[in-house]
C-alpha cells in the first residue's frame, strides 16, 4: 500500500508503480473470487437439479442414478 505520509508522495513515478502493483494484486483477487463464485454456482445448479429430480416421479433408471448419487437415500 502507498504510505500515508505526504512527504513520500513527492515521486509520481514511484506512486504510479505502487498503484500499478496494488491494481495487479486486486485484479488477481477478483479473478480468484470470480472462479470461486463459478464453482459455487455450479454446485448450486447440481444440487438444484438433484432436488428437481427428487420432486418428480423417477423412472427406474433415474431412481438407480439417484441412489448412487445420494447414498443417504433409502
PDB file of N, CA, C and O in Angstrom:
ATOM      1  N   UNK A   1       0.835  -1.174   0.000  1.00  0.00           N
ATOM      2  CA  UNK A   1       0.000   0.000   0.000  1.00  0.00           C
ATOM      3  C   UNK A   1       0.882   1.239   0.000  1.00  0.00           C
ATOM      4  O   UNK A   1       2.005   1.204   0.475  1.00  0.00           O
ATOM      5  N   UNK A   2       0.323   2.301  -0.474  1.00  0.00           N
ATOM      6  CA  UNK A   2       1.080   3.542  -0.515  1.00  0.00           C
ATOM      7  C   UNK A   2       1.168   4.137   0.882  1.00  0.00           C
ATOM      8  O   UNK A   2       0.218   4.065   1.650  1.00  0.00           O
ATOM      9  N   UNK A   3       2.321   4.717   1.197  1.00  0.00           N
ATOM     10  CA  UNK A   3       2.451   5.363   2.500  1.00  0.00           C
ATOM     11  C   UNK A   3       1.514   6.553   2.608  1.00  0.00           C
ATOM     12  O   UNK A   3       1.201   7.201   1.615  1.00  0.00           O
ATOM     13  N   UNK A   4       1.077   6.830   3.816  1.00  0.00           N
ATOM     14  CA  UNK A   4       0.153   7.940   4.031  1.00  0.00           C
ATOM     15  C   UNK A   4       0.887   9.263   4.276  1.00  0.00           C
ATOM     16  O   UNK A   4       0.283  10.308   4.272  1.00  0.00           O
ATOM     17  N   UNK A   5       2.164   9.213   4.462  1.00  0.00           N
ATOM     18  CA  UNK A   5       2.957  10.416   4.708  1.00  0.00           C
ATOM     19  C   UNK A   5       3.055  11.227   3.419  1.00  0.00           C
ATOM     20  O   UNK A   5       3.518  10.738   2.399  1.00  0.00           O
ATOM     21  N   UNK A   6       2.614  12.494   3.452  1.00  0.00           N
ATOM     22  CA  UNK A   6       2.584  13.298   2.240  1.00  0.00           C
ATOM     23  C   UNK A   6       3.979  13.565   1.681  1.00  0.00           C
ATOM     24  O   UNK A   6       4.139  13.791   0.490  1.00  0.00           O
ATOM     25  N   UNK A   7       5.036  13.512   2.513  1.00  0.00           N
ATOM     26  CA  UNK A   7       6.400  13.705   2.022  1.00  0.00           C
ATOM     27  C   UNK A   7       6.802  12.568   1.090  1.00  0.00           C
ATOM     28  O   UNK A   7       7.655  12.744   0.222  1.00  0.00           O
ATOM     29  N   UNK A   8       6.226  11.405   1.246  1.00  0.00           N
ATOM     30  CA  UNK A   8       6.604  10.257   0.433  1.00  0.00           C
ATOM     31  C   UNK A   8       5.802  10.186  -0.863  1.00  0.00           C
ATOM     32  O   UNK A   8       6.010   9.298  -1.661  1.00  0.00           O
ATOM     33  N   UNK A   9       4.908  11.143  -1.102  1.00  0.00           N
ATOM     34  CA  UNK A   9       4.119  11.173  -2.332  1.00  0.00           C
ATOM     35  C   UNK A   9       4.760  12.068  -3.378  1.00  0.00           C
ATOM     36  O   UNK A   9       4.185  12.306  -4.424  1.00  0.00           O
ATOM     37  N   UNK A  10       5.946  12.583  -3.104  1.00  0.00           N
ATOM     38  CA  UNK A  10       6.556  13.555  -3.999  1.00  0.00           C
ATOM     39  C   UNK A  10       7.089  12.932  -5.280  1.00  0.00           C
ATOM     40  O   UNK A  10       7.366  13.650  -6.234  1.00  0.00           O
ATOM     41  N   UNK A  11       7.209  11.599  -5.339  1.00  0.00           N
ATOM     42  CA  UNK A  11       7.716  10.938  -6.537  1.00  0.00           C
ATOM     43  C   UNK A  11       6.558  10.286  -7.297  1.00  0.00           C
ATOM     44  O   UNK A  11       6.114   9.194  -6.957  1.00  0.00           O
ATOM     45  N   UNK A  12       6.072  10.970  -8.346  1.00  0.00           N
ATOM     46  CA  UNK A  12       4.930  10.419  -9.097  1.00  0.00           C
ATOM     47  C   UNK A  12       5.229   9.063  -9.738  1.00  0.00           C
ATOM     48  O   UNK A  12       4.343   8.206  -9.821  1.00  0.00           O
ATOM     49  N   UNK A  13       6.448   8.839 -10.170  1.00  0.00           N
ATOM     50  CA  UNK A  13       6.793   7.556 -10.786  1.00  0.00           C
ATOM     51  C   UNK A  13       6.683   6.430  -9.768  1.00  0.00           C
ATOM     52  O   UNK A  13       6.122   5.364 -10.057  1.00  0.00           O
ATOM     53  N   UNK A  14       7.186   6.656  -8.559  1.00  0.00           N
ATOM     54  CA  UNK A  14       7.109   5.637  -7.509  1.00  0.00           C
ATOM     55  C   UNK A  14       5.653   5.386  -7.116  1.00  0.00           C
ATOM     56  O   UNK A  14       5.250   4.239  -6.902  1.00  0.00           O
ATOM     57  N   UNK A  15       4.878   6.467  -7.044  1.00  0.00           N
ATOM     58  CA  UNK A  15       3.460   6.321  -6.710  1.00  0.00           C
ATOM     59  C   UNK A  15       2.743   5.513  -7.788  1.00  0.00           C
ATOM     60  O   UNK A  15       1.918   4.641  -7.488  1.00  0.00           O
ATOM     61  N   UNK A  16       3.080   5.774  -9.044  1.00  0.00           N
ATOM     62  CA  UNK A  16       2.462   5.042 -10.152  1.00  0.00           C
ATOM     63  C   UNK A  16       2.810   3.560 -10.094  1.00  0.00           C
ATOM     64  O   UNK A  16       1.951   2.696 -10.300  1.00  0.00           O
ATOM     65  N   UNK A  17       4.070   3.248  -9.807  1.00  0.00           N
ATOM     66  CA  UNK A  17       4.499   1.853  -9.702  1.00  0.00           C
ATOM     67  C   UNK A  17       3.770   1.171  -8.547  1.00  0.00           C
ATOM     68  O   UNK A  17       3.294   0.043  -8.678  1.00  0.00           O
ATOM     69  N   UNK A  18       3.666   1.871  -7.428  1.00  0.00           N
ATOM     70  CA  UNK A  18       2.982   1.306  -6.274  1.00  0.00           C
ATOM     71  C   UNK A  18       1.507   1.040  -6.587  1.00  0.00           C
ATOM     72  O   UNK A  18       0.972  -0.028  -6.270  1.00  0.00           O
ATOM     73  N   UNK A  19       0.857   2.005  -7.223  1.00  0.00           N
ATOM     74  CA  UNK A  19      -0.555   1.830  -7.568  1.00  0.00           C
ATOM     75  C   UNK A  19      -0.745   0.705  -8.581  1.00  0.00           C
ATOM     76  O   UNK A  19      -1.712  -0.062  -8.496  1.00  0.00           O
ATOM     77  N   UNK A  20       0.165   0.596  -9.530  1.00  0.00           N
ATOM     78  CA  UNK A  20       0.068  -0.480 -10.519  1.00  0.00           C
ATOM     79  C   UNK A  20       0.204  -1.844  -9.833  1.00  0.00           C
ATOM     80  O   UNK A  20      -0.507  -2.791 -10.181  1.00  0.00           O
ATOM     81  N   UNK A  21       1.096  -1.930  -8.870  1.00  0.00           N
ATOM     82  CA  UNK A  21       1.256  -3.178  -8.122  1.00  0.00           C
ATOM     83  C   UNK A  21       0.007  -3.526  -7.340  1.00  0.00           C
ATOM     84  O   UNK A  21      -0.431  -4.689  -7.330  1.00  0.00           O
ATOM     85  N   UNK A  22      -0.567  -2.539  -6.690  1.00  0.00           N
ATOM     86  CA  UNK A  22      -1.806  -2.772  -5.941  1.00  0.00           C
ATOM     87  C   UNK A  22      -2.937  -3.184  -6.877  1.00  0.00           C
ATOM     88  O   UNK A  22      -3.725  -4.084  -6.558  1.00  0.00           O
ATOM     89  N   UNK A  23      -3.010  -2.541  -8.039  1.00  0.00           N
ATOM     90  CA  UNK A  23      -4.052  -2.875  -9.008  1.00  0.00           C
ATOM     91  C   UNK A  23      -3.898  -4.322  -9.485  1.00  0.00           C
ATOM     92  O   UNK A  23      -4.884  -5.051  -9.611  1.00  0.00           O
ATOM     93  N   UNK A  24      -2.663  -4.742  -9.726  1.00  0.00           N
ATOM     94  CA  UNK A  24      -2.424  -6.123 -10.172  1.00  0.00           C
ATOM     95  C   UNK A  24      -2.861  -7.118  -9.102  1.00  0.00           C
ATOM     96  O   UNK A  24      -3.482  -8.147  -9.413  1.00  0.00           O
ATOM     97  N   UNK A  25      -2.551  -6.814  -7.841  1.00  0.00           N
ATOM     98  CA  UNK A  25      -2.980  -7.703  -6.754  1.00  0.00           C
ATOM     99  C   UNK A  25      -4.501  -7.771  -6.659  1.00  0.00           C
ATOM    100  O   UNK A  25      -5.084  -8.845  -6.486  1.00  0.00           O
ATOM    101  N   UNK A  26      -5.139  -6.622  -6.766  1.00  0.00           N
ATOM    102  CA  UNK A  26      -6.600  -6.593  -6.691  1.00  0.00           C
ATOM    103  C   UNK A  26      -7.230  -7.349  -7.853  1.00  0.00           C
ATOM    104  O   UNK A  26      -8.221  -8.074  -7.676  1.00  0.00           O
ATOM    105  N   UNK A  27      -6.669  -7.209  -9.041  1.00  0.00           N
ATOM    106  CA  UNK A  27      -7.192  -7.936 -10.199  1.00  0.00           C
ATOM    107  C   UNK A  27      -7.057  -9.443 -10.000  1.00  0.00           C
ATOM    108  O   UNK A  27      -7.968 -10.206 -10.335  1.00  0.00           O
ATOM    109  N   UNK A  28      -5.933  -9.874  -9.437  1.00  0.00           N
ATOM    110  CA  UNK A  28      -5.749 -11.306  -9.173  1.00  0.00           C
ATOM    111  C   UNK A  28      -6.767 -11.799  -8.146  1.00  0.00           C
ATOM    112  O   UNK A  28      -7.336 -12.887  -8.302  1.00  0.00           O
ATOM    113  N   UNK A  29      -7.019 -11.003  -7.122  1.00  0.00           N
ATOM    114  CA  UNK A  29      -8.012 -11.399  -6.112  1.00  0.00           C
ATOM    115  C   UNK A  29      -9.411 -11.454  -6.707  1.00  0.00           C
ATOM    116  O   UNK A  29     -10.196 -12.354  -6.386  1.00  0.00           O
ATOM    117  N   UNK A  30      -9.731 -10.511  -7.582  1.00  0.00           N
ATOM    118  CA  UNK A  30     -11.043 -10.517  -8.237  1.00  0.00           C
ATOM    119  C   UNK A  30     -11.198 -11.773  -9.075  1.00  0.00           C
ATOM    120  O   UNK A  30     -12.251 -12.429  -9.047  1.00  0.00           O
ATOM    121  N   UNK A  31     -10.159 -12.154  -9.820  1.00  0.00           N
ATOM    122  CA  UNK A  31     -10.222 -13.383 -10.625  1.00  0.00           C
ATOM    123  C   UNK A  31     -10.443 -14.604  -9.737  1.00  0.00           C
ATOM    124  O   UNK A  31     -11.244 -15.480 -10.057  1.00  0.00           O
ATOM    125  N   UNK A  32      -9.729 -14.659  -8.612  1.00  0.00           N
ATOM    126  CA  UNK A  32      -9.898 -15.793  -7.695  1.00  0.00           C
ATOM    127  C   UNK A  32     -11.326 -15.843  -7.166  1.00  0.00           C
ATOM    128  O   UNK A  32     -11.929 -16.920  -7.085  1.00  0.00           O
ATOM    129  N   UNK A  33     -11.877 -14.698  -6.799  1.00  0.00           N
ATOM    130  CA  UNK A  33     -13.249 -14.660  -6.292  1.00  0.00           C
ATOM    131  C   UNK A  33     -14.255 -15.042  -7.373  1.00  0.00           C
ATOM    132  O   UNK A  33     -15.232 -15.746  -7.098  1.00  0.00           O
ATOM    133  N   UNK A  34     -14.021 -14.602  -8.617  1.00  0.00           N
ATOM    134  CA  UNK A  34     -14.920 -14.976  -9.702  1.00  0.00           C
ATOM    135  C   UNK A  34     -14.899 -16.488  -9.927  1.00  0.00           C
ATOM    136  O   UNK A  34     -15.945 -17.099 -10.140  1.00  0.00           O
ATOM    137  N   UNK A  35     -13.716 -17.087  -9.871  1.00  0.00           N
ATOM    138  CA  UNK A  35     -13.621 -18.538 -10.023  1.00  0.00           C
ATOM    139  C   UNK A  35     -14.335 -19.261  -8.891  1.00  0.00           C
ATOM    140  O   UNK A  35     -15.025 -20.262  -9.111  1.00  0.00           O
ATOM    141  N   UNK A  36     -14.185 -18.749  -7.674  1.00  0.00           N
ATOM    142  CA  UNK A  36     -14.869 -19.361  -6.530  1.00  0.00           C
ATOM    143  C   UNK A  36     -16.382 -19.252  -6.696  1.00  0.00           C
ATOM    144  O   UNK A  36     -17.116 -20.206  -6.411  1.00  0.00           O
ATOM    145  N   UNK A  37     -16.857 -18.106  -7.173  1.00  0.00           N
ATOM    146  CA  UNK A  37     -18.298 -17.936  -7.397  1.00  0.00           C
ATOM    147  C   UNK A  37     -18.801 -18.879  -8.481  1.00  0.00           C
ATOM    148  O   UNK A  37     -19.904 -19.440  -8.367  1.00  0.00           O
ATOM    149  N   UNK A  38     -18.008 -19.076  -9.528  1.00  0.00           N
ATOM    150  CA  UNK A  38     -18.409 -20.014 -10.578  1.00  0.00           C
ATOM    151  C   UNK A  38     -18.520 -21.431 -10.026  1.00  0.00           C
ATOM    152  O   UNK A  38     -19.437 -22.178 -10.382  1.00  0.00           O
ATOM    153  N   UNK A  39     -17.609 -21.801  -9.132  1.00  0.00           N
ATOM    154  CA  UNK A  39     -17.659 -23.125  -8.510  1.00  0.00           C
ATOM    155  C   UNK A  39     -18.917 -23.268  -7.658  1.00  0.00           C
ATOM    156  O   UNK A  39     -19.616 -24.284  -7.721  1.00  0.00           O
ATOM    157  N   UNK A  40     -19.213 -22.242  -6.883  1.00  0.00           N
ATOM    158  CA  UNK A  40     -20.419 -22.273  -6.046  1.00  0.00           C
ATOM    159  C   UNK A  40     -21.673 -22.338  -6.917  1.00  0.00           C
ATOM    160  O   UNK A  40     -22.590 -23.110  -6.635  1.00  0.00           O
ATOM    161  N   UNK A  41     -21.696 -21.550  -7.997  1.00  0.00           N
ATOM    162  CA  UNK A  41     -22.851 -21.580  -8.902  1.00  0.00           C
ATOM    163  C   UNK A  41     -23.048 -22.979  -9.487  1.00  0.00           C
ATOM    164  O   UNK A  41     -24.186 -23.452  -9.586  1.00  0.00           O
ATOM    165  N   UNK A  42     -21.964 -23.623  -9.872  1.00  0.00           N
ATOM    166  CA  UNK A  42     -22.065 -24.976 -10.439  1.00  0.00           C
ATOM    167  C   UNK A  42     -22.588 -25.954  -9.399  1.00  0.00           C
ATOM    168  O   UNK A  42     -23.421 -26.824  -9.711  1.00  0.00           O
ATOM    169  N   UNK A  43     -22.131 -25.825  -8.161  1.00  0.00           N
ATOM    170  CA  UNK A  43     -22.608 -26.715  -7.103  1.00  0.00           C
ATOM    171  C   UNK A  43     -24.087 -26.477  -6.814  1.00  0.00           C
ATOM    172  O   UNK A  43     -24.849 -27.422  -6.603  1.00  0.00           O
ATOM    173  N   UNK A  44     -24.489 -25.208  -6.810  1.00  0.00           N
ATOM    174  CA  UNK A  44     -25.904 -24.886  -6.584  1.00  0.00           C
ATOM    175  C   UNK A  44     -26.758 -25.494  -7.691  1.00  0.00           C
ATOM    176  O   UNK A  44     -27.822 -26.072  -7.429  1.00  0.00           O
ATOM    177  N   UNK A  45     -26.300 -25.366  -8.935  1.00  0.00           N
ATOM    178  CA  UNK A  45     -27.055 -25.928 -10.057  1.00  0.00           C
ATOM    179  C   UNK A  45     -27.161 -27.441  -9.942  1.00  0.00           C
ATOM    180  O   UNK A  45     -28.222 -28.021 -10.198  1.00  0.00           O
ATOM    181  N   UNK A  46     -26.084 -28.101  -9.558  1.00  0.00           N
ATOM    182  CA  UNK A  46     -26.110 -29.561  -9.417  1.00  0.00           C
ATOM    183  C   UNK A  46     -27.093 -29.984  -8.322  1.00  0.00           C
ATOM    184  O   UNK A  46     -27.876 -30.931  -8.503  1.00  0.00           O
ATOM    185  N   UNK A  47     -27.075 -29.306  -7.202  1.00  0.00           N
ATOM    186  CA  UNK A  47     -27.997 -29.632  -6.108  1.00  0.00           C
ATOM    187  C   UNK A  47     -29.434 -29.332  -6.529  1.00  0.00           C
ATOM    188  O   UNK A  47     -30.346 -30.125  -6.267  1.00  0.00           O
ATOM    189  N   UNK A  48     -29.626 -28.206  -7.230  1.00  0.00           N
ATOM    190  CA  UNK A  48     -30.974 -27.856  -7.689  1.00  0.00           C
ATOM    191  C   UNK A  48     -31.513 -28.910  -8.639  1.00  0.00           C
ATOM    192  O   UNK A  48     -32.691 -29.290  -8.557  1.00  0.00           O
ATOM    193  N   UNK A  49     -30.670 -29.390  -9.544  1.00  0.00           N
ATOM    194  CA  UNK A  49     -31.106 -30.429 -10.485  1.00  0.00           C
ATOM    195  C   UNK A  49     -31.476 -31.710  -9.739  1.00  0.00           C
ATOM    196  O   UNK A  49     -32.490 -32.342 -10.038  1.00  0.00           O
ATOM    197  N   UNK A  50     -30.679 -32.072  -8.759  1.00  0.00           N
ATOM    198  CA  UNK A  50     -30.989 -33.259  -7.964  1.00  0.00           C
ATOM    199  C   UNK A  50     -32.316 -33.090  -7.230  1.00  0.00           C
ATOM    200  O   UNK A  50     -33.144 -33.996  -7.210  1.00  0.00           O
ATOM    201  N   UNK A  51     -32.542 -31.920  -6.665  1.00  0.00           N
ATOM    202  CA  UNK A  51     -33.812 -31.672  -5.973  1.00  0.00           C
ATOM    203  C   UNK A  51     -34.988 -31.702  -6.935  1.00  0.00           C
ATOM    204  O   UNK A  51     -36.056 -32.229  -6.594  1.00  0.00           O
ATOM    205  N   UNK A  52     -34.808 -31.148  -8.148  1.00  0.00           N
ATOM    206  CA  UNK A  52     -35.896 -31.211  -9.140  1.00  0.00           C
ATOM    207  C   UNK A  52     -36.240 -32.666  -9.464  1.00  0.00           C
ATOM    208  O   UNK A  52     -37.405 -33.029  -9.588  1.00  0.00           O
ATOM    209  N   UNK A  53     -35.206 -33.482  -9.585  1.00  0.00           N
ATOM    210  CA  UNK A  53     -35.452 -34.887  -9.897  1.00  0.00           C
ATOM    211  C   UNK A  53     -36.120 -35.614  -8.739  1.00  0.00           C
ATOM    212  O   UNK A  53     -36.902 -36.534  -8.953  1.00  0.00           O
ATOM    213  N   UNK A  54     -35.809 -35.221  -7.531  1.00  0.00           N
ATOM    214  CA  UNK A  54     -36.434 -35.852  -6.371  1.00  0.00           C
ATOM    215  C   UNK A  54     -37.913 -35.493  -6.251  1.00  0.00           C
ATOM    216  O   UNK A  54     -38.690 -36.253  -5.688  1.00  0.00           O
ATOM    217  N   UNK A  55     -38.305 -34.342  -6.793  1.00  0.00           N
ATOM    218  CA  UNK A  55     -39.686 -33.879  -6.667  1.00  0.00           C
ATOM    219  C   UNK A  55     -40.589 -34.374  -7.782  1.00  0.00           C
ATOM    220  O   UNK A  55     -41.771 -34.084  -7.794  1.00  0.00           O
ATOM    221  N   UNK A  56     -40.071 -35.120  -8.733  1.00  0.00           N
ATOM    222  CA  UNK A  56     -40.928 -35.669  -9.794  1.00  0.00           C
ATOM    223  C   UNK A  56     -40.780 -37.188  -9.788  1.00  0.00           C
ATOM    224  O   UNK A  56     -39.783 -37.714  -9.319  1.00  0.00           O
ATOM    225  N   UNK A  57     -41.789 -37.870 -10.301  1.00  0.00           N
ATOM    226  CA  UNK A  57     -41.690 -39.336 -10.341  1.00  0.00           C
ATOM    227  C   UNK A  57     -40.473 -39.757 -11.159  1.00  0.00           C
ATOM    228  O   UNK A  57     -40.233 -39.250 -12.243  1.00  0.00           O
ATOM    229  N   UNK A  58     -39.715 -40.660 -10.622  1.00  0.00           N
ATOM    230  CA  UNK A  58     -38.486 -41.108 -11.277  1.00  0.00           C
ATOM    231  C   UNK A  58     -38.709 -42.428 -11.995  1.00  0.00           C
ATOM    232  O   UNK A  58     -39.422 -43.302 -11.508  1.00  0.00           O
ATOM    233  N   UNK A  59     -38.097 -42.546 -13.150  1.00  0.00           N
ATOM    234  CA  UNK A  59     -38.083 -43.848 -13.825  1.00  0.00           C
ATOM    235  C   UNK A  59     -37.127 -44.752 -13.050  1.00  0.00           C
ATOM    236  O   UNK A  59     -36.378 -44.295 -12.185  1.00  0.00           O
ATOM    237  N   UNK A  60     -37.125 -46.023 -13.345  1.00  0.00           N
ATOM    238  CA  UNK A  60     -36.246 -46.941 -12.616  1.00  0.00           C
ATOM    239  C   UNK A  60     -34.784 -46.577 -12.845  1.00  0.00           C
ATOM    240  O   UNK A  60     -33.963 -46.668 -11.936  1.00  0.00           O
ATOM    241  N   UNK A  61     -34.452 -46.100 -14.058  1.00  0.00           N
ATOM    242  CA  UNK A  61     -33.070 -45.696 -14.352  1.00  0.00           C
ATOM    243  C   UNK A  61     -32.675 -44.485 -13.506  1.00  0.00           C
ATOM    244  O   UNK A  61     -31.598 -44.438 -12.922  1.00  0.00           O
ATOM    245  N   UNK A  62     -33.562 -43.502 -13.441  1.00  0.00           N
ATOM    246  CA  UNK A  62     -33.286 -42.304 -12.641  1.00  0.00           C
ATOM    247  C   UNK A  62     -33.205 -42.648 -11.153  1.00  0.00           C
ATOM    248  O   UNK A  62     -32.372 -42.098 -10.433  1.00  0.00           O
ATOM    249  N   UNK A  63     -34.061 -43.537 -10.701  1.00  0.00           N
ATOM    250  CA  UNK A  63     -34.031 -43.934  -9.293  1.00  0.00           C
ATOM    251  C   UNK A  63     -32.692 -44.570  -8.949  1.00  0.00           C
ATOM    252  O   UNK A  63     -32.113 -44.279  -7.891  1.00  0.00           O
ATOM    253  N   UNK A  64     -32.179 -45.420  -9.827  1.00  0.00           N
ATOM    254  CA  UNK A  64     -30.866 -46.027  -9.587  1.00  0.00           C
ATOM    255  C   UNK A  64     -29.765 -44.970  -9.566  1.00  0.00           C
ATOM    256  O   UNK A  64     -28.866 -45.020  -8.744  1.00  0.00           O
ATOM    257  N   UNK A  65     -29.850 -43.999 -10.498  1.00  0.00           N
ATOM    258  CA  UNK A  65     -28.856 -42.917 -10.539  1.00  0.00           C
ATOM    259  C   UNK A  65     -28.877 -42.122  -9.232  1.00  0.00           C
ATOM    260  O   UNK A  65     -27.840 -41.815  -8.664  1.00  0.00           O
ATOM    261  N   UNK A  66     -30.073 -41.821  -8.752  1.00  0.00           N
ATOM    262  CA  UNK A  66     -30.194 -41.061  -7.513  1.00  0.00           C
ATOM    263  C   UNK A  66     -29.639 -41.849  -6.326  1.00  0.00           C
ATOM    264  O   UNK A  66     -28.977 -41.282  -5.460  1.00  0.00           O
ATOM    265  N   UNK A  67     -29.893 -43.146  -6.290  1.00  0.00           N
ATOM    266  CA  UNK A  67     -29.369 -43.960  -5.190  1.00  0.00           C
ATOM    267  C   UNK A  67     -27.848 -43.956  -5.190  1.00  0.00           C
ATOM    268  O   UNK A  67     -27.215 -43.907  -4.143  1.00  0.00           O
ATOM    269  N   UNK A  68     -27.253 -44.010  -6.383  1.00  0.00           N
ATOM    270  CA  UNK A  68     -25.791 -43.976  -6.468  1.00  0.00           C
ATOM    271  C   UNK A  68     -25.248 -42.587  -6.136  1.00  0.00           C
ATOM    272  O   UNK A  68     -24.218 -42.443  -5.510  1.00  0.00           O
ATOM    273  N   UNK A  69     -25.973 -41.553  -6.556  1.00  0.00           N
ATOM    274  CA  UNK A  69     -25.511 -40.170  -6.344  1.00  0.00           C
ATOM    275  C   UNK A  69     -25.708 -39.708  -4.910  1.00  0.00           C
ATOM    276  O   UNK A  69     -24.936 -38.910  -4.397  1.00  0.00           O
ATOM    277  N   UNK A  70     -26.772 -40.185  -4.296  1.00  0.00           N
ATOM    278  CA  UNK A  70     -27.112 -39.766  -2.934  1.00  0.00           C
ATOM    279  C   UNK A  70     -27.258 -41.010  -2.054  1.00  0.00           C
ATOM    280  O   UNK A  70     -28.368 -41.461  -1.787  1.00  0.00           O
ATOM    281  N   UNK A  71     -26.133 -41.563  -1.596  1.00  0.00           N
ATOM    282  CA  UNK A  71     -26.207 -42.813  -0.848  1.00  0.00           C
ATOM    283  C   UNK A  71     -26.982 -42.716   0.458  1.00  0.00           C
ATOM    284  O   UNK A  71     -27.342 -43.738   1.035  1.00  0.00           O
ATOM    285  N   UNK A  72     -27.277 -41.516   0.917  1.00  0.00           N
ATOM    286  CA  UNK A  72     -28.026 -41.392   2.182  1.00  0.00           C
ATOM    287  C   UNK A  72     -29.515 -41.672   1.991  1.00  0.00           C
ATOM    288  O   UNK A  72     -30.238 -41.826   2.961  1.00  0.00           O
ATOM    289  N   UNK A  73     -29.980 -41.760   0.723  1.00  0.00           N
ATOM    290  CA  UNK A  73     -31.389 -42.054   0.473  1.00  0.00           C
ATOM    291  C   UNK A  73     -31.638 -43.549   0.647  1.00  0.00           C
ATOM    292  O   UNK A  73     -30.784 -44.364   0.357  1.00  0.00           O
ATOM    293  N   UNK A  74     -32.848 -43.898   1.071  1.00  0.00           N
ATOM    294  CA  UNK A  74     -33.170 -45.330   1.245  1.00  0.00           C
ATOM    295  C   UNK A  74     -33.283 -46.057  -0.072  1.00  0.00           C
ATOM    296  O   UNK A  74     -33.506 -45.546  -1.090  1.00  0.00           O
TER     297      UNK A  74
END
